[in-house]
XYZ file of C-alpha atoms in Angstrom:
559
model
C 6.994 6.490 27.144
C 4.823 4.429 24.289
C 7.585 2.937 22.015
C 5.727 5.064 19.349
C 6.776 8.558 21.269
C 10.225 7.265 21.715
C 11.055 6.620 18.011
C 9.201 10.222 17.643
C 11.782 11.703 19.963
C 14.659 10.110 17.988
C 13.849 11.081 14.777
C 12.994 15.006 16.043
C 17.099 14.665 17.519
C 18.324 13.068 14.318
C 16.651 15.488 12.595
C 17.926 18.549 14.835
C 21.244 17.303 14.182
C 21.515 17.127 10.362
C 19.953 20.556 10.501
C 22.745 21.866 12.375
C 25.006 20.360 10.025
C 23.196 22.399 7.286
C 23.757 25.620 9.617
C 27.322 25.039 10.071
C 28.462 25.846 7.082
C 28.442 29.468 5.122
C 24.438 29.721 4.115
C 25.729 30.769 0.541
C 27.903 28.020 0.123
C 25.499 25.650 1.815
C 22.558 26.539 -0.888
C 24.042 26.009 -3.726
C 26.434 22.989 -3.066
C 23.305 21.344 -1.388
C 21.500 21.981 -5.063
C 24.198 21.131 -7.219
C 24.021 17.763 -5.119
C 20.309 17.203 -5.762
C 20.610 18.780 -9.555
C 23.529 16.594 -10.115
C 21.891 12.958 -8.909
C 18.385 13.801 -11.216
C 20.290 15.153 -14.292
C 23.113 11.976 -13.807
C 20.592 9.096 -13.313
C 17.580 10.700 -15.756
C 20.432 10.991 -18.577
C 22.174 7.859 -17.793
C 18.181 6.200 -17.940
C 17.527 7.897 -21.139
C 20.513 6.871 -23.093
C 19.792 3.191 -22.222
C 16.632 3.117 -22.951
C 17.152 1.368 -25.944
C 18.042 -1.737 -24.364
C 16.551 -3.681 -21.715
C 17.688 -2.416 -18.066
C 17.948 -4.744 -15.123
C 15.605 -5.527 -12.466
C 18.499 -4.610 -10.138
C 19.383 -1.085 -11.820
C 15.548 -0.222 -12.161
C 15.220 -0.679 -8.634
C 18.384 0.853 -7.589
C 17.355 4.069 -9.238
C 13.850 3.719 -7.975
C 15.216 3.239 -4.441
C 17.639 5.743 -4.484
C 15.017 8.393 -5.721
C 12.465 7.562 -3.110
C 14.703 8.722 -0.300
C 16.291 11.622 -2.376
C 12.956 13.013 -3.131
C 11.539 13.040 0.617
C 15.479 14.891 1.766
C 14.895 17.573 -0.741
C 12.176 19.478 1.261
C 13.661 19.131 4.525
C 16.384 20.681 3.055
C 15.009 23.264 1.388
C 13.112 24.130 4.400
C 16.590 24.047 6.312
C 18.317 26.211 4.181
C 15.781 28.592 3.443
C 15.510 29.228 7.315
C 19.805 30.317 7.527
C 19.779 32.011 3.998
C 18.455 35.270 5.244
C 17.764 38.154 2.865
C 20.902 39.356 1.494
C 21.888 36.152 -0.802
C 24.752 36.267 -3.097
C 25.911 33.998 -5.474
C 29.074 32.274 -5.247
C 31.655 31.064 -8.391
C 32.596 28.104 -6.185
C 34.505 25.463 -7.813
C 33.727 21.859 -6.317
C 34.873 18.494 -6.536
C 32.674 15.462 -6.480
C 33.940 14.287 -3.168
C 32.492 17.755 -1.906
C 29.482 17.337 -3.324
C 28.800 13.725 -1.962
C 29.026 14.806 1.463
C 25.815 16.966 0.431
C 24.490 14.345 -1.394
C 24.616 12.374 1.934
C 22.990 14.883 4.135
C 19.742 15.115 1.416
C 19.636 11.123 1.473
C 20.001 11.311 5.298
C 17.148 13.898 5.443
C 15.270 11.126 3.532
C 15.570 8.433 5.527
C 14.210 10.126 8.688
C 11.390 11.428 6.373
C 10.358 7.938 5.049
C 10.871 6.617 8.489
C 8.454 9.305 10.113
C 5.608 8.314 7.415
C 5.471 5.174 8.925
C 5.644 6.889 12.938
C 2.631 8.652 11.226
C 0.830 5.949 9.868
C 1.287 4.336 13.272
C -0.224 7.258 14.953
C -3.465 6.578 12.626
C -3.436 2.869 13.542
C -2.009 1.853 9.848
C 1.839 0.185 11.416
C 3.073 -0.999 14.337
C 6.237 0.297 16.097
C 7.855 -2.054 18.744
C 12.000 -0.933 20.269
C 14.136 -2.844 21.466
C 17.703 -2.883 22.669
C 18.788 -2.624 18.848
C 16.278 -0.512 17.392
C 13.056 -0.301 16.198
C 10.726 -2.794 13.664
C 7.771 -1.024 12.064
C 5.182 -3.726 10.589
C 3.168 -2.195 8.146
C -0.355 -4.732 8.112
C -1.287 -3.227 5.019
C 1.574 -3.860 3.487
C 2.299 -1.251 0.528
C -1.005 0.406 1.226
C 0.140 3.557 -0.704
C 1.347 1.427 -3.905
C -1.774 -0.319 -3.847
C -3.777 3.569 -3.525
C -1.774 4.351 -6.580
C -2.350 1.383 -8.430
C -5.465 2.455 -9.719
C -3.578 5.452 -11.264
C -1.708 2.959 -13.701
C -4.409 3.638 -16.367
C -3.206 7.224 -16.041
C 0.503 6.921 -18.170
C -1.293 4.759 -20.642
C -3.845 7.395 -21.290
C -1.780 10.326 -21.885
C 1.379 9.312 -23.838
C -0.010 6.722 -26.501
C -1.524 9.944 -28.443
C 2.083 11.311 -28.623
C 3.971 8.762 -29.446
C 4.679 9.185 -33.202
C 5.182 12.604 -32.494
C 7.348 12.322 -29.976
C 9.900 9.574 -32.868
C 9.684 12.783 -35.102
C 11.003 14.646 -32.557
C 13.478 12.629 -31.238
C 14.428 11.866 -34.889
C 16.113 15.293 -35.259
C 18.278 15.162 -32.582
C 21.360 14.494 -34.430
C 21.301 17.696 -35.959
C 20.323 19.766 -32.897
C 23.145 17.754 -31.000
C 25.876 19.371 -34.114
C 23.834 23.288 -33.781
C 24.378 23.156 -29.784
C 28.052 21.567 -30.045
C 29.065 24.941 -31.968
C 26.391 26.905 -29.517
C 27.848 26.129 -25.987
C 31.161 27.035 -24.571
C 33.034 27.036 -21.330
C 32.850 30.338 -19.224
C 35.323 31.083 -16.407
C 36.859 27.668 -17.064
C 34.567 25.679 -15.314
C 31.141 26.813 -15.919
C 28.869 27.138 -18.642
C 27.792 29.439 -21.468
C 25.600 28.465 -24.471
C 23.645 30.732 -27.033
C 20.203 30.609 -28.592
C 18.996 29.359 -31.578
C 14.871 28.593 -32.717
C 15.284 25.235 -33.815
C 17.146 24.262 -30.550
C 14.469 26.158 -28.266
C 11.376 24.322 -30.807
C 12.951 20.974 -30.071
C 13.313 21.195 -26.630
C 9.804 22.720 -25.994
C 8.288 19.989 -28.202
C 10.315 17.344 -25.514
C 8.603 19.365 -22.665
C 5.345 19.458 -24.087
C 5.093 15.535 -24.112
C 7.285 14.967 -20.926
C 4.469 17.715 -19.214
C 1.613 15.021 -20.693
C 2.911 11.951 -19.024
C 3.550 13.751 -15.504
C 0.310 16.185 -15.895
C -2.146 13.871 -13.113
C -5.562 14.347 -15.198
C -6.245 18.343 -15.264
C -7.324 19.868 -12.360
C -8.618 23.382 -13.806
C -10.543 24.067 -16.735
C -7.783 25.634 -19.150
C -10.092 28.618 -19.709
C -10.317 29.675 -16.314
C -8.285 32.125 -14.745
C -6.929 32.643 -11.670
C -5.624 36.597 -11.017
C -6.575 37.294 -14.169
C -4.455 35.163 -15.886
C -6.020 32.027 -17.978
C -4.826 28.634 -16.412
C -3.538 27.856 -20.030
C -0.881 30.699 -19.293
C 0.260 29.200 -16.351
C 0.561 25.689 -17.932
C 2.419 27.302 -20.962
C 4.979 29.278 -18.318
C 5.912 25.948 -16.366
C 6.560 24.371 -20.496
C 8.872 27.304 -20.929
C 10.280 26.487 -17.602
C 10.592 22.629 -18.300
C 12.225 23.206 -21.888
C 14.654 25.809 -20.512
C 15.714 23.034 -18.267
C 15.514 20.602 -20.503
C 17.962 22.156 -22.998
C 20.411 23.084 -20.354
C 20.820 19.593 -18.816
C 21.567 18.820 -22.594
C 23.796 21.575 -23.060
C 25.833 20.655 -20.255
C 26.623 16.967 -21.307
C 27.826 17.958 -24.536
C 30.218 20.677 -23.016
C 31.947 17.886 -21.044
C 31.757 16.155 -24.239
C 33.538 18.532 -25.413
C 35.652 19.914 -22.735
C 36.108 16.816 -20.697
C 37.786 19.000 -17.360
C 34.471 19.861 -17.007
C 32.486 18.644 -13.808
C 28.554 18.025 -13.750
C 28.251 19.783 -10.198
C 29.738 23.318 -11.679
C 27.631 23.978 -14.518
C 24.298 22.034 -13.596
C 22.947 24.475 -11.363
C 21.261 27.850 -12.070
C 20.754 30.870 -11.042
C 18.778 33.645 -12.192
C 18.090 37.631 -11.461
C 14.494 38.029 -11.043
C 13.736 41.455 -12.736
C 15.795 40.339 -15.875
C 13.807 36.807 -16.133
C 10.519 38.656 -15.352
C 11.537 41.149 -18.150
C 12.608 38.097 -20.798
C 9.259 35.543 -19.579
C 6.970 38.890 -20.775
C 8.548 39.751 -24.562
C 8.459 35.763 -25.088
C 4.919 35.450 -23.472
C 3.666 38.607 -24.558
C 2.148 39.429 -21.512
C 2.532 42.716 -19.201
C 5.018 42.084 -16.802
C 2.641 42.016 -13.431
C 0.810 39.323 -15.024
C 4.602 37.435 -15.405
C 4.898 38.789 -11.755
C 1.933 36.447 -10.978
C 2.879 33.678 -12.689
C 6.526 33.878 -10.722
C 4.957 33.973 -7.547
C 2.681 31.090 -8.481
C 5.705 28.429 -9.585
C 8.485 29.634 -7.003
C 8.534 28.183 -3.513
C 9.491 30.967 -0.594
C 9.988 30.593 2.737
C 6.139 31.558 3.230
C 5.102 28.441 1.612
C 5.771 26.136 4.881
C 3.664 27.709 7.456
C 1.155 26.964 5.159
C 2.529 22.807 4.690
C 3.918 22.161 7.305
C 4.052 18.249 6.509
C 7.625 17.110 6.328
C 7.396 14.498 3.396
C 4.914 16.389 0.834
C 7.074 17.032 -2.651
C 6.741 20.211 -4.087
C 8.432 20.782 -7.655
C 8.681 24.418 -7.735
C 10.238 25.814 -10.883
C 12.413 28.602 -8.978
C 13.452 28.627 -5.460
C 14.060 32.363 -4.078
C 16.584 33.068 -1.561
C 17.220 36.869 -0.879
C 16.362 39.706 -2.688
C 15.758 39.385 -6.657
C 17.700 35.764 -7.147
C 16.105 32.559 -8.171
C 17.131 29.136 -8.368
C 15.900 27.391 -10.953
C 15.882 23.704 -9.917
C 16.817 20.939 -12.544
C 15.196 18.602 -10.305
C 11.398 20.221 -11.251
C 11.863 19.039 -15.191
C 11.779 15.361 -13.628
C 8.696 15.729 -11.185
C 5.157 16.859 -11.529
C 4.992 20.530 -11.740
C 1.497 20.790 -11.446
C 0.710 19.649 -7.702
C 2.900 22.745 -6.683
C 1.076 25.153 -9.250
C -1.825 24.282 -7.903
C -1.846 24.775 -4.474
C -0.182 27.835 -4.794
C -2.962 29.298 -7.016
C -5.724 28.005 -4.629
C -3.699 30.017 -1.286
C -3.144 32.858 -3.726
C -6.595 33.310 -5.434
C -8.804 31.677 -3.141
C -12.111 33.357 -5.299
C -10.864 32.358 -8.467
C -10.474 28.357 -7.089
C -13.640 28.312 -5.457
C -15.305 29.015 -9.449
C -12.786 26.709 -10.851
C -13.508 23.931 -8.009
C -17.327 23.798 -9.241
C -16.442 22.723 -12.650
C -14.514 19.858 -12.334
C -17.292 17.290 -12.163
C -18.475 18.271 -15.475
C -14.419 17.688 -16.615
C -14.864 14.336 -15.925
C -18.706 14.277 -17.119
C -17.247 15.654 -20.439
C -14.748 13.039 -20.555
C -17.022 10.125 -19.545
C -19.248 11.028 -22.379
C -16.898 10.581 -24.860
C -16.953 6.974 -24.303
C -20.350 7.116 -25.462
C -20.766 9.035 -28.479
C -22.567 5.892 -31.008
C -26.376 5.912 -31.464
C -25.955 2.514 -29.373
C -25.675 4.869 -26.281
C -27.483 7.562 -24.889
C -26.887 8.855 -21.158
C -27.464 12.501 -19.017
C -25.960 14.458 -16.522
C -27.390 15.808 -12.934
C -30.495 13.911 -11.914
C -31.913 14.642 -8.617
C -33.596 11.629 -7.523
C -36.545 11.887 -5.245
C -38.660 9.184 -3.265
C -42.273 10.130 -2.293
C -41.477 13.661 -3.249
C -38.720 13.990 -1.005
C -34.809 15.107 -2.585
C -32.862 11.430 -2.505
C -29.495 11.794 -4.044
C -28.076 12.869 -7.645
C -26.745 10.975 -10.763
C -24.107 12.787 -11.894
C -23.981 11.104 -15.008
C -26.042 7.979 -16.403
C -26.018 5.603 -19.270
C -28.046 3.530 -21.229
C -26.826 0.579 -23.720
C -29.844 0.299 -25.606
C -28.340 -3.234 -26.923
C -27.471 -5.243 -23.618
C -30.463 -3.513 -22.218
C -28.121 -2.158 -19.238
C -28.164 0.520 -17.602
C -25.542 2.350 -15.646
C -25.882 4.854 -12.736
C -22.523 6.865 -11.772
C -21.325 8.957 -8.471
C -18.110 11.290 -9.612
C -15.884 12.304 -7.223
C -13.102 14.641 -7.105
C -9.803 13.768 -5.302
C -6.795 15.637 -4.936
C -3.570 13.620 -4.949
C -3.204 13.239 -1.553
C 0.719 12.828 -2.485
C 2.748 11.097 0.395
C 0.580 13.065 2.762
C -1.046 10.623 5.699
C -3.330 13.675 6.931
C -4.708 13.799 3.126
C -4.937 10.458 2.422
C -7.213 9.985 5.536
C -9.306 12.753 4.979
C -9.887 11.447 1.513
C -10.636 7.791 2.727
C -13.040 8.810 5.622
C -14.539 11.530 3.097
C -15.098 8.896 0.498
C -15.616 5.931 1.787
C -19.021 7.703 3.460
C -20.155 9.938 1.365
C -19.844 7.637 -1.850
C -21.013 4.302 0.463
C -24.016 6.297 1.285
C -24.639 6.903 -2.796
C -24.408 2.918 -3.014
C -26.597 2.163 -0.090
C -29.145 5.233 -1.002
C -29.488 3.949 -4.980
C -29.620 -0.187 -3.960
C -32.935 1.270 -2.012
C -33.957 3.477 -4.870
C -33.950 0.810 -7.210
C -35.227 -2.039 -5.045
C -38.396 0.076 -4.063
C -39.674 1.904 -7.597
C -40.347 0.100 -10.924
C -39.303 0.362 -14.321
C -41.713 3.040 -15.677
C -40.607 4.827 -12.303
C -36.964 4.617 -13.673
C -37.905 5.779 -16.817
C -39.454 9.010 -15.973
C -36.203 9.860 -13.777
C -34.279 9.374 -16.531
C -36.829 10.767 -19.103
C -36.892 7.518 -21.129
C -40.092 6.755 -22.896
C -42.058 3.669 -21.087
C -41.700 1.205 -24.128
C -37.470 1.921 -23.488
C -37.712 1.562 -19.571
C -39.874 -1.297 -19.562
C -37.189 -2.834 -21.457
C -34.395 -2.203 -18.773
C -32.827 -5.999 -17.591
C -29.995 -5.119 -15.788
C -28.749 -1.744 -13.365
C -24.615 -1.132 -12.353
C -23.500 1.452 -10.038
C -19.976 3.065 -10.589
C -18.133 5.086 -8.413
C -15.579 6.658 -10.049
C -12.827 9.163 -8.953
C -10.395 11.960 -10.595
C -7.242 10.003 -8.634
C -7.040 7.756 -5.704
C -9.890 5.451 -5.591
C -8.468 2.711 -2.974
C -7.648 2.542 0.287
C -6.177 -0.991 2.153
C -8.238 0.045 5.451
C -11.199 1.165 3.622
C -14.413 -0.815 3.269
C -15.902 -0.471 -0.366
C -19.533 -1.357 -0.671
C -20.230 -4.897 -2.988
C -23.021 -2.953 -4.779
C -20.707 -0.512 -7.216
C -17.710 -0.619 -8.749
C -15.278 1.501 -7.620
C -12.554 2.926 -9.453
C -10.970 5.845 -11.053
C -11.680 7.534 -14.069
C -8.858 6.501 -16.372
C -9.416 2.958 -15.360
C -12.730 2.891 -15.767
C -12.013 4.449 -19.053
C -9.074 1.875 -19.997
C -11.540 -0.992 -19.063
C -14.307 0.349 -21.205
C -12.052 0.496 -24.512
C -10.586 -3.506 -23.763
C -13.592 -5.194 -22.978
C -15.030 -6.882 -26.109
C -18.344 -8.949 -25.318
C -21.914 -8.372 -26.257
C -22.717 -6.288 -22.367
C -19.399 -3.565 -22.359
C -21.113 -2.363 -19.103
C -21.348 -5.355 -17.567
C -17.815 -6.581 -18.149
C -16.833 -3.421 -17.045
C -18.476 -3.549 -13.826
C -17.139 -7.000 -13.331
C -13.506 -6.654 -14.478
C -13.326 -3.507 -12.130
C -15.180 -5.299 -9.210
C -12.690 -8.366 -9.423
C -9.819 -5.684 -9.496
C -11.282 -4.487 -5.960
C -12.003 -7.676 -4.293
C -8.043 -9.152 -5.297
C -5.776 -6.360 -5.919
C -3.143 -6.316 -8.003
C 0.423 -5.810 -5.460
C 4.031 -7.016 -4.878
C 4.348 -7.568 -1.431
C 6.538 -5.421 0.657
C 10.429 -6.427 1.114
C 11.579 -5.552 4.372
C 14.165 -2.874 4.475
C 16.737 -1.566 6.802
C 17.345 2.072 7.635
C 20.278 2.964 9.719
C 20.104 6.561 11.538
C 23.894 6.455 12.721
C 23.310 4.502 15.887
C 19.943 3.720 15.535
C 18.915 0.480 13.562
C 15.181 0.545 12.176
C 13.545 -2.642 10.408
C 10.564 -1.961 8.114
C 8.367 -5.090 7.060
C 5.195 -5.859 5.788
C 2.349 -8.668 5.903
């Protein structure tokens, strides 16, 4: 047995075992102290973050909390999966009482689940020739060549936080600004119930503040729109479901709020016994359409859209992909309502649900994405220094070529620039995805380069011109061409190899180095500044790290 196949087998037992942890214990009582565990460690660290933000936070807690999330995140799913399996249908809710030494040992199991999870990415990545797995008598090393080839994949997203939250910055300090007074209206609003749970009421200016928080936190985790808001899906406008998951994410929102100041208040109280909600399905179906104003099918759909079901894993059946469902359902007509999803990217989940559900509807929606990122591309170039075109079909002796999907000419540096867009889906922490999306775009977008550098090398510039429908004085004039290949999301890949004759990133970097670059050729420097980022790019190298599986010692370094 290949030492691959024998760390396989391992993790499948380790796995098997934590599982039947999970099943040893009362299914009701196992779902809900497993979520007040997870609930608990994203509403404890996000609120401890937030209320330091004010002052400068340590390397050493920074990474702490971005270590400790890592593994959390990849143990949710497996246990979800787990205990959706021993629920069964008829689910009641307990009024359990718990300590925090009851919910740690939960809190283990999750970060347990995690470990194998982050530990079987890399078996995986070894099975596509991307690490190396040796044994031994003490355990196993993985060597990752690439080291951190997924942060580097994502680095090219950095742009993407930058772009979305400057233009909401002053209105997220008026916001923020208020909260004194909200704080004093929810003090006299919430209330203990039973002793050890939670009660609060409503007010509007509590439910405006929170869903002006949501709005902005949605902008800086919403990963460049995927659908055009207009189009809908069931019948129902994407805008709808957007607005839905901001309910969602405010609701949240307020309640993790609402339950710090109780224990302000009422200091007996525990995080683990009030964090934690649950909901009856016909009443929240009934409440989401008077607020919405929308029949209460339609609300149907848009339940069935943002709540993960026991259905959804035959359909992923990858251990380590995310969701962030905003309900959970386990037996008839109860949700859980996760606090967990007001910290991650709703949007990922939304959206494959909607392209399983309304398969019609996606296919439509699919066909206008290029000209979302045509429309925002454009922007860039609105002065009379510009002008630029969408959709040329390029031909050579009469014969189809390739497209442009969108071109530019700088009628001042005399450049002109020929783009290939490309869609990509965030692959996630999927391996399958991510090599489908490499092997997809790697070829198809280095046959673009390879097909244009002939293009241009063979035809002249009054050629040029009339593909582009410049008049011949303006083509004639033409000193310099740059190929861009630009992407919605992931745009490189460590084991990829990127053709010298574009620039290759993604759109909110090429965007980002568009608006810094100040010389007399904006193209150009563009072009450049992007090409230097893929030649050298920008990483920390990987730390090794040390996973213990009970008995079973695993090393994981990098180049």
């Amino acid at each position: 047995m290949s030492d691959l196949k024998k760390l396989q087998a391992d993790l499948d037992t380790k796995r098997s075992i934590l599982s039947s942890k999970t099943l040893s214990f009362d299914p009701q009582v196992a779902v809900l102290s497993s979520f007040r565990a997870i609930d608990t460690f994203y509403a404890s660290n996000g609120h401890f973050y937030n209320s330091q933000r004010r002052n400068d936070q340590s390397v050493e807690f920074k990474q702490y909390v971005k270590e400790s999330t890592w593994y959390f995140q990849r143990g949710i799913l497996a246990t979800v999966r787990s205990l959706l399996k021993s629920a069964g249908k008829g689910f009641t809710v307990p009024e359990l009482v718990q300590t925090h030494q009851q919910i740690s040992f939960w809190y283990q199991l999750i970060q347990g689940f995690g470990l194998i999870e982050s530990v079987q990415r890399c078996a995986d990545l070894a099975a596509k020739g991307l690490a190396e797995v040796t044994s031994s008598k003490e355990g196993y090393h993985i060597h990752l060549p690439n080291s951190q080839w997924e942060n580097l994949d994502g680095s090219s997203l950095s742009s993407l936080i930058k772009a979305i939250s400057v233009d909401r910055t002053i209105e997220h300090q008026e916001n923020e600004a208020r909260w004194p007074f909200i704080e004093k209206k929810m003090m006299r609003l919430v209330r203990p119930w039973r002793t050890h749970f939670i009660a609060y009421g409503a007010d509007p200016e509590v439910d405006d503040f929170f869903h002006t928080r949501a709005a902005i936190v949605l902008d800086r985790l919403f990963q460049f729109g995927t659908v055009e808001p207009s189009m809908s899906f069931g019948g129902i406008p994407y805008k709808d479901y957007t607005r839905f998951i901001e309910y969602n994410v405010a609701a949240s929102l307020k309640h993790i709020s609402f339950c710090y100041l109780l224990m302000k208040k009422h200091p007996h109280v525990e995080l683990q016994n009030v964090i934690t909600i649950w909901q009856n399905k016909a009443e929240q179906i009934e409440h989401y359409s008077e607020i919405l104003g929308l029949e209460t099918d339609k609300i149907g759909k848009l339940f069935a859209t943002t709540t993960l079901t026991d259905d959804f894993f035959s359909a992923n059946t990858e251990n380590y992909v995310l969701p962030s469902p905003q309900r959970i359902e386990f037996g008839f007509g109860h949700y859980l309502r996760p606090i967990y999803s007001a910290y991650e990217n709703p949007f990922g989940f939304l959206d494959v649900m909607l392209k399983a559900k309304f398969p019609r509807d996606w296919g439509r929606a699919e066909q206008t994405r290029e000209g979302i990122m045509q429309e925002m591309l454009s922007g860039l170039f609105c002065s009379e220094r510009y002008y630029s075109g969408q959709n040329v079909k390029l031909k050579q002796q009469d014969r189809y070529l390739t497209d442009i999907d969108l071109w530019i000419y700088d009628r001042q540096a005399a450049t002109l620039a020929l783009m290939q867009l490309k869609w990509q889906d965030p692959h996630q922490f999927s391996v399958r995805k991510r090599t489908s999306q490499k092997l997809n775009f790697e070829k198809r977008a280095g046959e673009w380069v390879r097909k244009i550098g002939v293009w241009v090398d063979q035809v002249d510039t009054s050629e040029i011109g009339r593909s582009f429908g410049m008049k011949s004085a303006t083509a004639q004039g033409i000193r310099r061409i740059r190929k861009f290949v630009i992407s919605s999301h992931n745009c490189r890949f460590l084991d990829a190899s990127y053709d010298s004759g574009a620039a290759w990133s993604n759109i909110f970097e090429f965007m980002e180095v568009f608006k810094a670059v100040r010389g007399e050729d904006p193209l150009t420097e563009t072009y450049r500044e992007i090409s230097n980022r893929n030649v050298v790019p920008r990483r920390a190298e990987l730390q090794s790290a040390e996973v213990s599986l009970d008995d079973i010692q695993i090393v994981i370094s990098g180049s």
